[in-house]
XYZ file of C-alpha atoms in Angstrom:
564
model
C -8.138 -8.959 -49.721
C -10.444 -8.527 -46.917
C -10.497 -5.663 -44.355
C -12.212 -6.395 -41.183
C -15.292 -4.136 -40.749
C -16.505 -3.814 -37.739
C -19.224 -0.909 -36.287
C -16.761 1.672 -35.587
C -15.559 1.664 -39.042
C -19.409 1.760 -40.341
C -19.750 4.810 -38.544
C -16.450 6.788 -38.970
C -18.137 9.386 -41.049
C -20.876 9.876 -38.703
C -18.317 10.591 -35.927
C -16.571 13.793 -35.593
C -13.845 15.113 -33.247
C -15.522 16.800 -30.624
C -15.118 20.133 -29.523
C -11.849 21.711 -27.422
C -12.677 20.937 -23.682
C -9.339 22.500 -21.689
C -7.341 20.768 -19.142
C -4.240 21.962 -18.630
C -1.219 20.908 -17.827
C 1.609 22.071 -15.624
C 5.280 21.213 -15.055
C 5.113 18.452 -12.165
C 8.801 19.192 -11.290
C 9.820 22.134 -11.138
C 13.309 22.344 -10.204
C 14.684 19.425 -12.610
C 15.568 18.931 -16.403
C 16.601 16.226 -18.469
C 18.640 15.446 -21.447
C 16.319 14.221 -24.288
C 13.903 12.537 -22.213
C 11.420 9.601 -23.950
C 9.907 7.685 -21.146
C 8.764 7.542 -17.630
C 8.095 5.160 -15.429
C 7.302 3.930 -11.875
C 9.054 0.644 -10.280
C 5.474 -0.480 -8.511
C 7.855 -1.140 -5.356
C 5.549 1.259 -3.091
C 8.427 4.067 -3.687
C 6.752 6.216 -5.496
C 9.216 7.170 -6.830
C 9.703 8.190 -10.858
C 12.142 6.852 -13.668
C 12.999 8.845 -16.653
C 14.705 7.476 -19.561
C 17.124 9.717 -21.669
C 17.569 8.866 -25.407
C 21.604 8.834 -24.971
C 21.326 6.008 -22.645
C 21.001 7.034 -19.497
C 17.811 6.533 -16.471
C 17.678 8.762 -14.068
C 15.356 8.232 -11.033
C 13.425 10.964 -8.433
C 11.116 10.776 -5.559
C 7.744 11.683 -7.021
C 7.454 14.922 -5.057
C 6.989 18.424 -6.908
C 9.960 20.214 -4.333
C 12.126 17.393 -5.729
C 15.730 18.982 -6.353
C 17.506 16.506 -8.146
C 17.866 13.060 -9.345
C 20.513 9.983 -9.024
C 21.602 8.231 -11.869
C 20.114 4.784 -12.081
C 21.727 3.643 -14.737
C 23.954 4.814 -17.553
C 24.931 2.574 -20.786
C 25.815 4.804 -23.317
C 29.277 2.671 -23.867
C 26.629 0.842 -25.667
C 23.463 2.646 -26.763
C 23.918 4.171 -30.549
C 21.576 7.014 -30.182
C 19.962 10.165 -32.127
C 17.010 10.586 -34.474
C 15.318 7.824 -33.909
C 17.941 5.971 -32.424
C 18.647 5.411 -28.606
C 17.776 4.431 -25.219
C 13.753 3.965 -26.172
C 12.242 1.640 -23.454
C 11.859 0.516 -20.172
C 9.246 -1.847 -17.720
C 9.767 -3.296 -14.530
C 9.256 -6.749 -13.778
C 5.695 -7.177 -11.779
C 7.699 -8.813 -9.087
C 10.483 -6.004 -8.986
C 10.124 -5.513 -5.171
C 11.237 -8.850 -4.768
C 13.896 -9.935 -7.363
C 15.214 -6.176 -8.914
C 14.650 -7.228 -12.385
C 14.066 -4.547 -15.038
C 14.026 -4.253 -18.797
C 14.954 -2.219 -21.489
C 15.002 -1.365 -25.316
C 17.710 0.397 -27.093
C 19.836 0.589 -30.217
C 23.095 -0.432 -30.462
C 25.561 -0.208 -33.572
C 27.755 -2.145 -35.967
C 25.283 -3.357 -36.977
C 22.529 -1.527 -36.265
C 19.927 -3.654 -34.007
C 17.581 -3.682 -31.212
C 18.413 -4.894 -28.167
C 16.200 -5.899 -25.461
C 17.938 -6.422 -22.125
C 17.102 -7.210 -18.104
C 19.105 -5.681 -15.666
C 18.962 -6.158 -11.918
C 19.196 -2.867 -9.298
C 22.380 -2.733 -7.066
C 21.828 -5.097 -3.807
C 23.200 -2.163 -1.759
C 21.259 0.891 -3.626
C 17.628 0.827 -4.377
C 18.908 4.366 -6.802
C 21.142 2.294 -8.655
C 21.145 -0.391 -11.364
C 24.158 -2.867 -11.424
C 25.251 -2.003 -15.411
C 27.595 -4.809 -15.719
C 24.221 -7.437 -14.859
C 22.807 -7.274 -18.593
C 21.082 -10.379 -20.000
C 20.068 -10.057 -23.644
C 17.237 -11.417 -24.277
C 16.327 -10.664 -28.043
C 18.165 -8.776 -30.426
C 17.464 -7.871 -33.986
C 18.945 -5.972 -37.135
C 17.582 -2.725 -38.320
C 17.953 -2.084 -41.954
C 17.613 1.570 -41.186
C 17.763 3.984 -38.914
C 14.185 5.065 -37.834
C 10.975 3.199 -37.053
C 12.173 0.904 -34.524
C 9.225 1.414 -31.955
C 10.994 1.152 -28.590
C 8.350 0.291 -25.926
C 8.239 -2.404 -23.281
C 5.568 -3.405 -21.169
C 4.345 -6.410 -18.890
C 1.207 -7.360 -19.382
C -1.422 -8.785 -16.549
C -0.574 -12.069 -18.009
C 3.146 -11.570 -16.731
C 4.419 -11.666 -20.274
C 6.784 -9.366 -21.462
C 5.167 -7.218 -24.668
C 7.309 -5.486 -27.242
C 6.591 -2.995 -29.929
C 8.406 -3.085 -32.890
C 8.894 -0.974 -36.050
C 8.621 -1.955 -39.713
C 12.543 -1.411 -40.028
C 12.457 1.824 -41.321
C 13.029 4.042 -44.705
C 9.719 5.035 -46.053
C 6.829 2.906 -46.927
C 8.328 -0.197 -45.422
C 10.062 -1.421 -48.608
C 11.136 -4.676 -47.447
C 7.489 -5.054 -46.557
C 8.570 -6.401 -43.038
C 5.221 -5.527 -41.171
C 3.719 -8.339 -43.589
C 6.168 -10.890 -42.889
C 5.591 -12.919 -39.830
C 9.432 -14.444 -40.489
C 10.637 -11.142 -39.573
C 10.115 -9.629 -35.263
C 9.890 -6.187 -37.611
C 6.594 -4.021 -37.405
C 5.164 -6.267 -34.897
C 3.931 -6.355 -31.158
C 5.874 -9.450 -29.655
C 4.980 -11.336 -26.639
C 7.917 -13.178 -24.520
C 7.780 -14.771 -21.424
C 10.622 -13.714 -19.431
C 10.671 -16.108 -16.426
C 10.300 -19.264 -18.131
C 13.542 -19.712 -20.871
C 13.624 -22.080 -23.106
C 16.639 -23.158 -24.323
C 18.784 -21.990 -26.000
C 16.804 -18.391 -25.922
C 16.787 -16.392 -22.947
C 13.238 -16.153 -22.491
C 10.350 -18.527 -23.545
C 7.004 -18.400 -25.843
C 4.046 -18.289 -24.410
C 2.079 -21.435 -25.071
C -0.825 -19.520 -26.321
C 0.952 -17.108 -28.882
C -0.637 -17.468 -32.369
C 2.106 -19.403 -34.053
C 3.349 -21.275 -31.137
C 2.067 -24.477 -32.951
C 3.021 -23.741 -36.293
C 5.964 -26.242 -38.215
C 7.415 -23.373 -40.123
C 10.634 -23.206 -38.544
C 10.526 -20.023 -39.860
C 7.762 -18.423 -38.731
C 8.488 -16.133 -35.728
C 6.562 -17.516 -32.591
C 7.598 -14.231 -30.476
C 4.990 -12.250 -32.634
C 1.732 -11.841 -31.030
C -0.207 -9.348 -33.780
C 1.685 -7.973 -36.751
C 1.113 -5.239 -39.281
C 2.334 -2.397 -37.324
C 4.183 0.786 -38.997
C 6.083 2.083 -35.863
C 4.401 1.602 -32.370
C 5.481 4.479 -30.652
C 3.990 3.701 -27.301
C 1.511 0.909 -26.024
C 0.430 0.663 -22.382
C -2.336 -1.230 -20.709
C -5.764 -0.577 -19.070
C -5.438 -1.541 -15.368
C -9.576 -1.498 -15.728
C -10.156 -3.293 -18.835
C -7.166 -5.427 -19.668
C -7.015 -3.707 -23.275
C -3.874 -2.945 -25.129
C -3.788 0.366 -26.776
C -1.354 1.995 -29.345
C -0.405 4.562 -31.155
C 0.824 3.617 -34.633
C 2.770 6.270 -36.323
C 1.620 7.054 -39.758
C 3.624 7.449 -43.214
C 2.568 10.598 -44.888
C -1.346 10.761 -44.224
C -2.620 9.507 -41.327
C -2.245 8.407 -37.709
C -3.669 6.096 -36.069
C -4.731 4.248 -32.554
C -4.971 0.367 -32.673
C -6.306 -1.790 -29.433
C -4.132 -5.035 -29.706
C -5.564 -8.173 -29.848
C -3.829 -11.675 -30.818
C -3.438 -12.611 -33.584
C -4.315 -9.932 -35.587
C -2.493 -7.905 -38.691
C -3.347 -4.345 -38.398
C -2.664 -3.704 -42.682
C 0.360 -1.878 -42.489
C 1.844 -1.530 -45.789
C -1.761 -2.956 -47.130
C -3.220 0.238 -45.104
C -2.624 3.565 -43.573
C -5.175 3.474 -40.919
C -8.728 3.261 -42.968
C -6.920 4.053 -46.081
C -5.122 1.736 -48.965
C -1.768 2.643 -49.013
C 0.101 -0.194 -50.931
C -2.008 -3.480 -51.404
C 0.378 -5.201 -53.900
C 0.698 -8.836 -52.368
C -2.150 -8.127 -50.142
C -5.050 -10.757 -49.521
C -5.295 -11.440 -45.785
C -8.197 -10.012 -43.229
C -6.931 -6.274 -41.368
C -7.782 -4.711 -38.641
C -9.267 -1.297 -38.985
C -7.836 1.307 -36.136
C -9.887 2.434 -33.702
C -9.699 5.923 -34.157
C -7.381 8.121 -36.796
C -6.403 11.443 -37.462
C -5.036 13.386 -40.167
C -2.204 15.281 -40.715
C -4.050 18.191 -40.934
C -4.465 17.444 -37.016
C -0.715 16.525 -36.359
C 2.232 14.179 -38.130
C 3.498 11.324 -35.256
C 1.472 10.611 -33.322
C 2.684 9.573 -29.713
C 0.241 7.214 -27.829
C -0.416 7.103 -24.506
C -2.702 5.878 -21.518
C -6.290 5.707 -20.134
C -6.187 7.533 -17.656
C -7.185 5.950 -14.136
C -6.266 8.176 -12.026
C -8.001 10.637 -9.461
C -7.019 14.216 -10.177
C -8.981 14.886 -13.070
C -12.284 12.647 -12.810
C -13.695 14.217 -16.073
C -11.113 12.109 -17.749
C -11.392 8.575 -16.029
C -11.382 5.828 -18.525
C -10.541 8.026 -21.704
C -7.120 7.546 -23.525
C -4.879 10.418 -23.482
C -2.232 10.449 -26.504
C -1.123 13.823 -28.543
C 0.855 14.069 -31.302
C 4.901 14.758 -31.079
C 4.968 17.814 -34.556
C 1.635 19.075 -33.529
C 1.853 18.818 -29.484
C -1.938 18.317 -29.639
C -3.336 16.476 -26.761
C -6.415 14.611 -27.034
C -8.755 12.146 -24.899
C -10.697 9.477 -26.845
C -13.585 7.844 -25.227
C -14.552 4.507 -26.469
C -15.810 1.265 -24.547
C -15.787 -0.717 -27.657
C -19.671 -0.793 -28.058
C -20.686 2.662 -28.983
C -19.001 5.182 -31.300
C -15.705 6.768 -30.341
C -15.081 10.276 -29.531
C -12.473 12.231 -30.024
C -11.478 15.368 -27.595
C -8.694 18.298 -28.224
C -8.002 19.012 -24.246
C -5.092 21.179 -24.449
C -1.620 21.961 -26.362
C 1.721 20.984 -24.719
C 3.815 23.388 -24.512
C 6.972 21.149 -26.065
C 7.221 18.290 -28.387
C 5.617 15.233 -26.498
C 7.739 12.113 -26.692
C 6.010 9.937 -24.701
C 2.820 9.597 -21.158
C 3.674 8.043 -18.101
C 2.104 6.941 -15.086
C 2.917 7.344 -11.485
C 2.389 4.222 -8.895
C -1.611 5.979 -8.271
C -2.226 6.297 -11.865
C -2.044 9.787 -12.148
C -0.567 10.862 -15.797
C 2.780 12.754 -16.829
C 3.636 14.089 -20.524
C 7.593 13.928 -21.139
C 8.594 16.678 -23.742
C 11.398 16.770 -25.448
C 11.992 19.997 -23.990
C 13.332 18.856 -21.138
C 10.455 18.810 -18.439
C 7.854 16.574 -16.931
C 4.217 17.523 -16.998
C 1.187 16.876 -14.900
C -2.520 17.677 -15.101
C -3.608 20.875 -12.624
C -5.994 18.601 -10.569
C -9.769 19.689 -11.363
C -10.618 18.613 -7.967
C -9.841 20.033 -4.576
C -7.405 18.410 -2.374
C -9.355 16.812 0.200
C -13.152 16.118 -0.627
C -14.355 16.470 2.486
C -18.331 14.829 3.077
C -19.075 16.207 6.926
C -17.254 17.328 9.889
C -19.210 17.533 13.475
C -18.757 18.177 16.769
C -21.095 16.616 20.300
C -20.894 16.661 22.950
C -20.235 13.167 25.260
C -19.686 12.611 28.616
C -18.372 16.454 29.278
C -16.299 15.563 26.787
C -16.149 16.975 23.215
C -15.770 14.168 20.191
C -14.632 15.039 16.714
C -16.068 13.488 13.745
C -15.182 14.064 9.697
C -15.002 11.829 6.686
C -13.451 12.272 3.261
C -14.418 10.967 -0.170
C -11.526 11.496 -1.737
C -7.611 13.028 -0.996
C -5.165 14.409 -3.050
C -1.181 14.615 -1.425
C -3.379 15.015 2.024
C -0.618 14.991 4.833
C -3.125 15.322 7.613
C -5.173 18.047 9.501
C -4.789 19.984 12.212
C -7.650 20.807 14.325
C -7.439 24.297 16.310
C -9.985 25.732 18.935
C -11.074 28.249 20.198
C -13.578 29.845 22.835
C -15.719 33.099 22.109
C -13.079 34.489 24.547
C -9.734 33.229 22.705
C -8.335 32.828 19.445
C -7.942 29.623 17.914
C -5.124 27.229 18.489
C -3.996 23.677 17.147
C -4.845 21.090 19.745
C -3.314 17.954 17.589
C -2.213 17.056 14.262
C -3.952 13.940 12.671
C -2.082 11.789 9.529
C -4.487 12.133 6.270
C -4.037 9.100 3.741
C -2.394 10.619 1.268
C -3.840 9.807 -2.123
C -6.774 7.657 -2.026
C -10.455 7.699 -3.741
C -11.810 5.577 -0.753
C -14.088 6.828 2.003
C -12.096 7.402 5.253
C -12.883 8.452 8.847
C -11.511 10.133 11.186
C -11.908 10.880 15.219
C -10.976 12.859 18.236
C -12.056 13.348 21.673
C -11.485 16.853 23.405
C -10.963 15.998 26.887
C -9.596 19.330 27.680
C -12.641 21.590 27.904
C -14.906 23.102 30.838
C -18.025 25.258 30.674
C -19.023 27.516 27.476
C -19.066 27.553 23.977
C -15.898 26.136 21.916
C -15.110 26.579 17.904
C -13.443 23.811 16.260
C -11.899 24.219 12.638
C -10.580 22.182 10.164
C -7.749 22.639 8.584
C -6.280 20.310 5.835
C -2.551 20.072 4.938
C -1.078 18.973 2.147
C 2.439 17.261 1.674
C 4.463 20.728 0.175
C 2.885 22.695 3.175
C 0.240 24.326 1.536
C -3.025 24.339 3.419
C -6.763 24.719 3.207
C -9.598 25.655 6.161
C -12.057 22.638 5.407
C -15.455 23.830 7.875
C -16.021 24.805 10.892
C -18.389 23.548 13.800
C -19.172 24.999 17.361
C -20.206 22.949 20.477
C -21.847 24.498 23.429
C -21.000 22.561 27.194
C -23.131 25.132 29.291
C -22.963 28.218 31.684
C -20.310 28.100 34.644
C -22.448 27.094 37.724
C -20.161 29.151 39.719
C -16.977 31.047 40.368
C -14.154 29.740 40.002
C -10.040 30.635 39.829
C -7.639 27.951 38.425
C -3.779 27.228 39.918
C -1.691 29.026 36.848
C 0.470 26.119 34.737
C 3.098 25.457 34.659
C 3.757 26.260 38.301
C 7.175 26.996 39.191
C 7.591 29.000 35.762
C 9.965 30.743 33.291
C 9.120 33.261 32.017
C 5.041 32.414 31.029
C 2.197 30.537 32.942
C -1.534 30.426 32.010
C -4.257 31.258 34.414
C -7.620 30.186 33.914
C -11.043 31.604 35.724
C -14.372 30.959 35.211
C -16.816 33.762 36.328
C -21.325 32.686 36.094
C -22.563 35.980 34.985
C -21.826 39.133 33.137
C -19.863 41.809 35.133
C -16.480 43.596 36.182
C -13.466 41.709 36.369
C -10.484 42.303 37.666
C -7.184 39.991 37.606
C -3.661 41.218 39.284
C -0.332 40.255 40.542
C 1.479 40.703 43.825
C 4.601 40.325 45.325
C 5.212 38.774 48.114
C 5.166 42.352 50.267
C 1.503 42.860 48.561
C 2.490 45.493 46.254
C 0.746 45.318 43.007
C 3.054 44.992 40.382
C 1.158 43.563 36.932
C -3.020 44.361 35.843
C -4.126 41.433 33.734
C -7.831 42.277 33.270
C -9.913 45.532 34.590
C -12.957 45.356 32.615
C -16.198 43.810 32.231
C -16.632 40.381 31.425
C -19.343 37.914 30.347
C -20.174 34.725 31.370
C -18.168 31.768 30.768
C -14.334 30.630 30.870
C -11.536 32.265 30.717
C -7.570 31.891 29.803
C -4.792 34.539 30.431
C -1.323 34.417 29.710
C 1.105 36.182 31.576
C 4.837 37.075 30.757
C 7.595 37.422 33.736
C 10.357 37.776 31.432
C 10.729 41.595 33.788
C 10.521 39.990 37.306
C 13.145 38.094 39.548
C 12.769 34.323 40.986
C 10.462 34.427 44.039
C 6.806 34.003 45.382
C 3.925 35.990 44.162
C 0.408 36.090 44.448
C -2.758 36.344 41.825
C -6.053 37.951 42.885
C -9.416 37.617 41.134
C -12.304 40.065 42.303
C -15.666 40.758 41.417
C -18.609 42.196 42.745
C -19.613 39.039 44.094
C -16.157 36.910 44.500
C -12.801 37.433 45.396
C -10.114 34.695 45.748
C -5.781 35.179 45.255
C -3.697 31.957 44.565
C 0.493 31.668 44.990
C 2.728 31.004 42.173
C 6.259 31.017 41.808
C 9.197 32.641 39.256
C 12.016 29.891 39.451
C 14.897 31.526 36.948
């Protein structure tokens, strides 16, 4: 028997798991619970919205928003699913052209006999929320000789073909020696093509699977690698193409595998590195990747590399843990140089399974009922410059981002060195995005003197953050000046504006229409520049009245009227 040695296995004992690096994790939403829950997924429709699958046989679906309050059933078929253990409602993948044609798949365990079943069903034609229950199509179904090990995940690849992990058929040190056996779909990774049938199965075989060409009628052509224990988990790199997995161990190590065709990966030959039971065994294996103990954790529970933008320190690493230990590690390997290994946290439940939302960004499911999310390591809104000139009279508003995180938009405020600030305008952010963007606005409502613009970046919960600040200066007033208040008729408030062209005493008041003074807005001394001032009529009756401005060097009284 040969074992395939490659230059990660030559260096195994070199390599060490590296030191604990934090990143925590927090509970993504808040306000809801599930029953059970072992997967999560998105549709890739543009929703954004999530899917959780429930072991008794139920999917329940959210939008993917932290103030979430509840879900909606998508579907429910536990009139069919046998579940518990390791029994149950294990699976589920959308078809890449969902959007268009509804289709979705799953894998779960039904009784009498005990088998897997892997199934499409279509979403309701009236309710994206809801999946039509009575449109199953079985696809491929197979016996289980016992209860656990029977893997459960589903995933398209970027080929379009539908992959499928499968578990040695259970007991304890795969007795029937199924992983071996490329008659048997057991302790395998299958690959089926869904849209193209072939008669008189459901779905077809990809031309390029390795036993597509073989006589042996029986010879499973559905398996594309084989000598898998239980595959709890495989997923895709969006990046790279590669097919990762977590290969649950018997009783002393666990291990992660990157899929290729074609290939036996030992199991019962090997428990990761390590001979295990090698009667019968003389074929070339497939050393894992990376492997772990059980003095680390006992099932391991694989996940994804993580693409996503909220925690850059981890982009391109694989994020698994381990369901006993609740151990969560990142593994860094690019398939030249050595791996290494990373603690990052501890969940705070049993993790049955990652999951990714439609931008990548990672969940842990526990089977404590709740949904976790990394805290984001980054800020918000990464914001490269903000600046203010000044063009034509007019003042134009410049910023760009790097990055945003749940950015709703910003609102930019003003202000004068003679008034607080105030929001001019609200401008729509991109939400989340790691590309550059711009953004512009022209202030067309300024006169003389020096304005403050700020910043201020809102997310999609409310929560807010003041981004920078800039300050423009359009010049001294060249002379005196007093405004007609606005609005003008009013009820009860009108604004009137004044510009004075040097420092000194100020004063502002109202008449009525007799001349007696009846309101003092300013009596004091004033600098340079242009002026605001609000003023409240709530106390006065409909009619005319008058506004005076005086200095020592100008005087001038405009009419405005009350109209209640």
């Amino acid at each position: 028997m040969v074992k395939k040695m490659n230059l990660i296995v030559l260096l195994l004992i070199l390599i060490s798991t590296s030191n604990f690096a934090q990143f925590n994790f927090r509970v993504a939403f808040p306000n809801l619970s599930f029953s059970d829950p072992l997967d999560l997924q998105n549709a890739g429709d543009g929703t954004n919205r999530i899917f959780v699958v429930e072991q008794d046989g139920r999917i329940r679906v959210f939008p993917n928003d932290e103030n979430a309050q509840s879900t909606k059933l998508f579907l429910d078929i536990t009139d069919r699913v046998t579940s518990g253990g390791e029994t149950g409602l294990l699976g589920l993948a959308f078809h890449p052209n969902y959007e268009s044609n509804g289709y979705f798949y799953v894998n779960y365990t039904a009784p009498s006999p005990l088998r897997t079943v892997i199934s499409r069903f279509k979403v309701s034609s009236t309710n994206p929320d809801s999946a039509d229950k009575n449109s199953e199509q079985i696809l491929v179904t197979y016996n289980q000789p016992y209860s656990n090990h029977n893997g459960g995940a589903v995933v398209f690849g970027p080929d379009g073909y539908l992959y499928i992990g499968s578990g040695d058929g259970g007991s304890g040190g795969d007795p029937q020696n199924n992983a071996q056996n490329i008659t048997s779909l057991l302790g395998k990774i299958l690959r089926i093509d869904v849209d193209n049938p072939q008669a008189p199965l459901n779905y077809g075989i990809p031309p390029d699977n390795p036993f597509v060409d073989s006589t042996n009628v029986n010879i499973r052509k559905e398996i594309y690698a084989w000598g898998m224990r239980n595959p709890w988990r495989i997923s895709f790199d969006p990046v790279t193409d590669s097919l990762w997995c977590g290969d649950v161990g018997q009783g002393d190590w666990e291990e992660i595998d990157i899929i290729k065709k074609g290939k036996n990966y030992g199991w019962r030959c090997y428990e990761g590195n390590h001979t295990y039971n090698t009667s019968g065994c003389n074929g070339t294996y497939e050393f894992p990747v990376w492997e772990y103990s059980h003095s680390l954790g006992y099932s391991i529970t694989g996940g994804f590399v993580y693409r996503g933008i909220n925690v850059p320190e981890l982009v391109g690493k694989y994020i698994y843990g381990d369901y006993v230990s609740r151990r969560v590690w990142s593994l860094e390997y690019d398939g030249i140089n050595p791996p290494t290994n990373t603690q990052i946290t501890t969940s705070s439940g049993s993790i049955t399974s990652f999951g990714v939302d439609e931008n990548n960004e990672l969940y842990l499911v526990s089977f404590n009922g709740k949904i976790y999310s990394f805290i984001p390591t980054i800020v918000p809104v990464e914001l490269i410059s903000f600046s203010a000139v000044v063009v034509d009279g007019k003042v134009k508003l410049d910023w760009f981002t790097a990055t945003e995180i749940n950015n709703s938009g910003f609102s930019i405020e003003r202000a004068t060195d003679t008034s607080e600030f105030q929001e001019l305008i609200f401008i729509g952010g991109h939400g989340t995005t790691n590309n550059k963007n711009e953004y512009t606005y022209l202030d067309e409502s300024v006169k003389s003197g020096i304005y403050h613009y700020r910043l201020k970046q809102i997310n999609f919960d409310g929560s807010y953050e003041y981004l920078k600040t800039v300050s423009v200066d359009l010049g001294m007033p060249d002379g005196f000046m007093l405004g007609q208040n606005y609005p003008n008729p009013f009820n009860p408030t009108t604004t009137i504006e004044f510009q004075i062209p040097i420092s000194e005493f100020v004063s502002l008041k109202v008449y009525d229409s007799l001349g007696r003074e009846i309101r003092v807005l300013i009596n004091e001394e004033k600098k340079a520049g242009f002026y605001k001032v609000d003023f409240d009529a709530s106390d006065l009756t409909s009619g005319i009245y008058f506004y005076k401005l005086s200095t020592d060097n100008f005087s001038a009284a405009r009419k405005m009227t009350i109209l209640k």
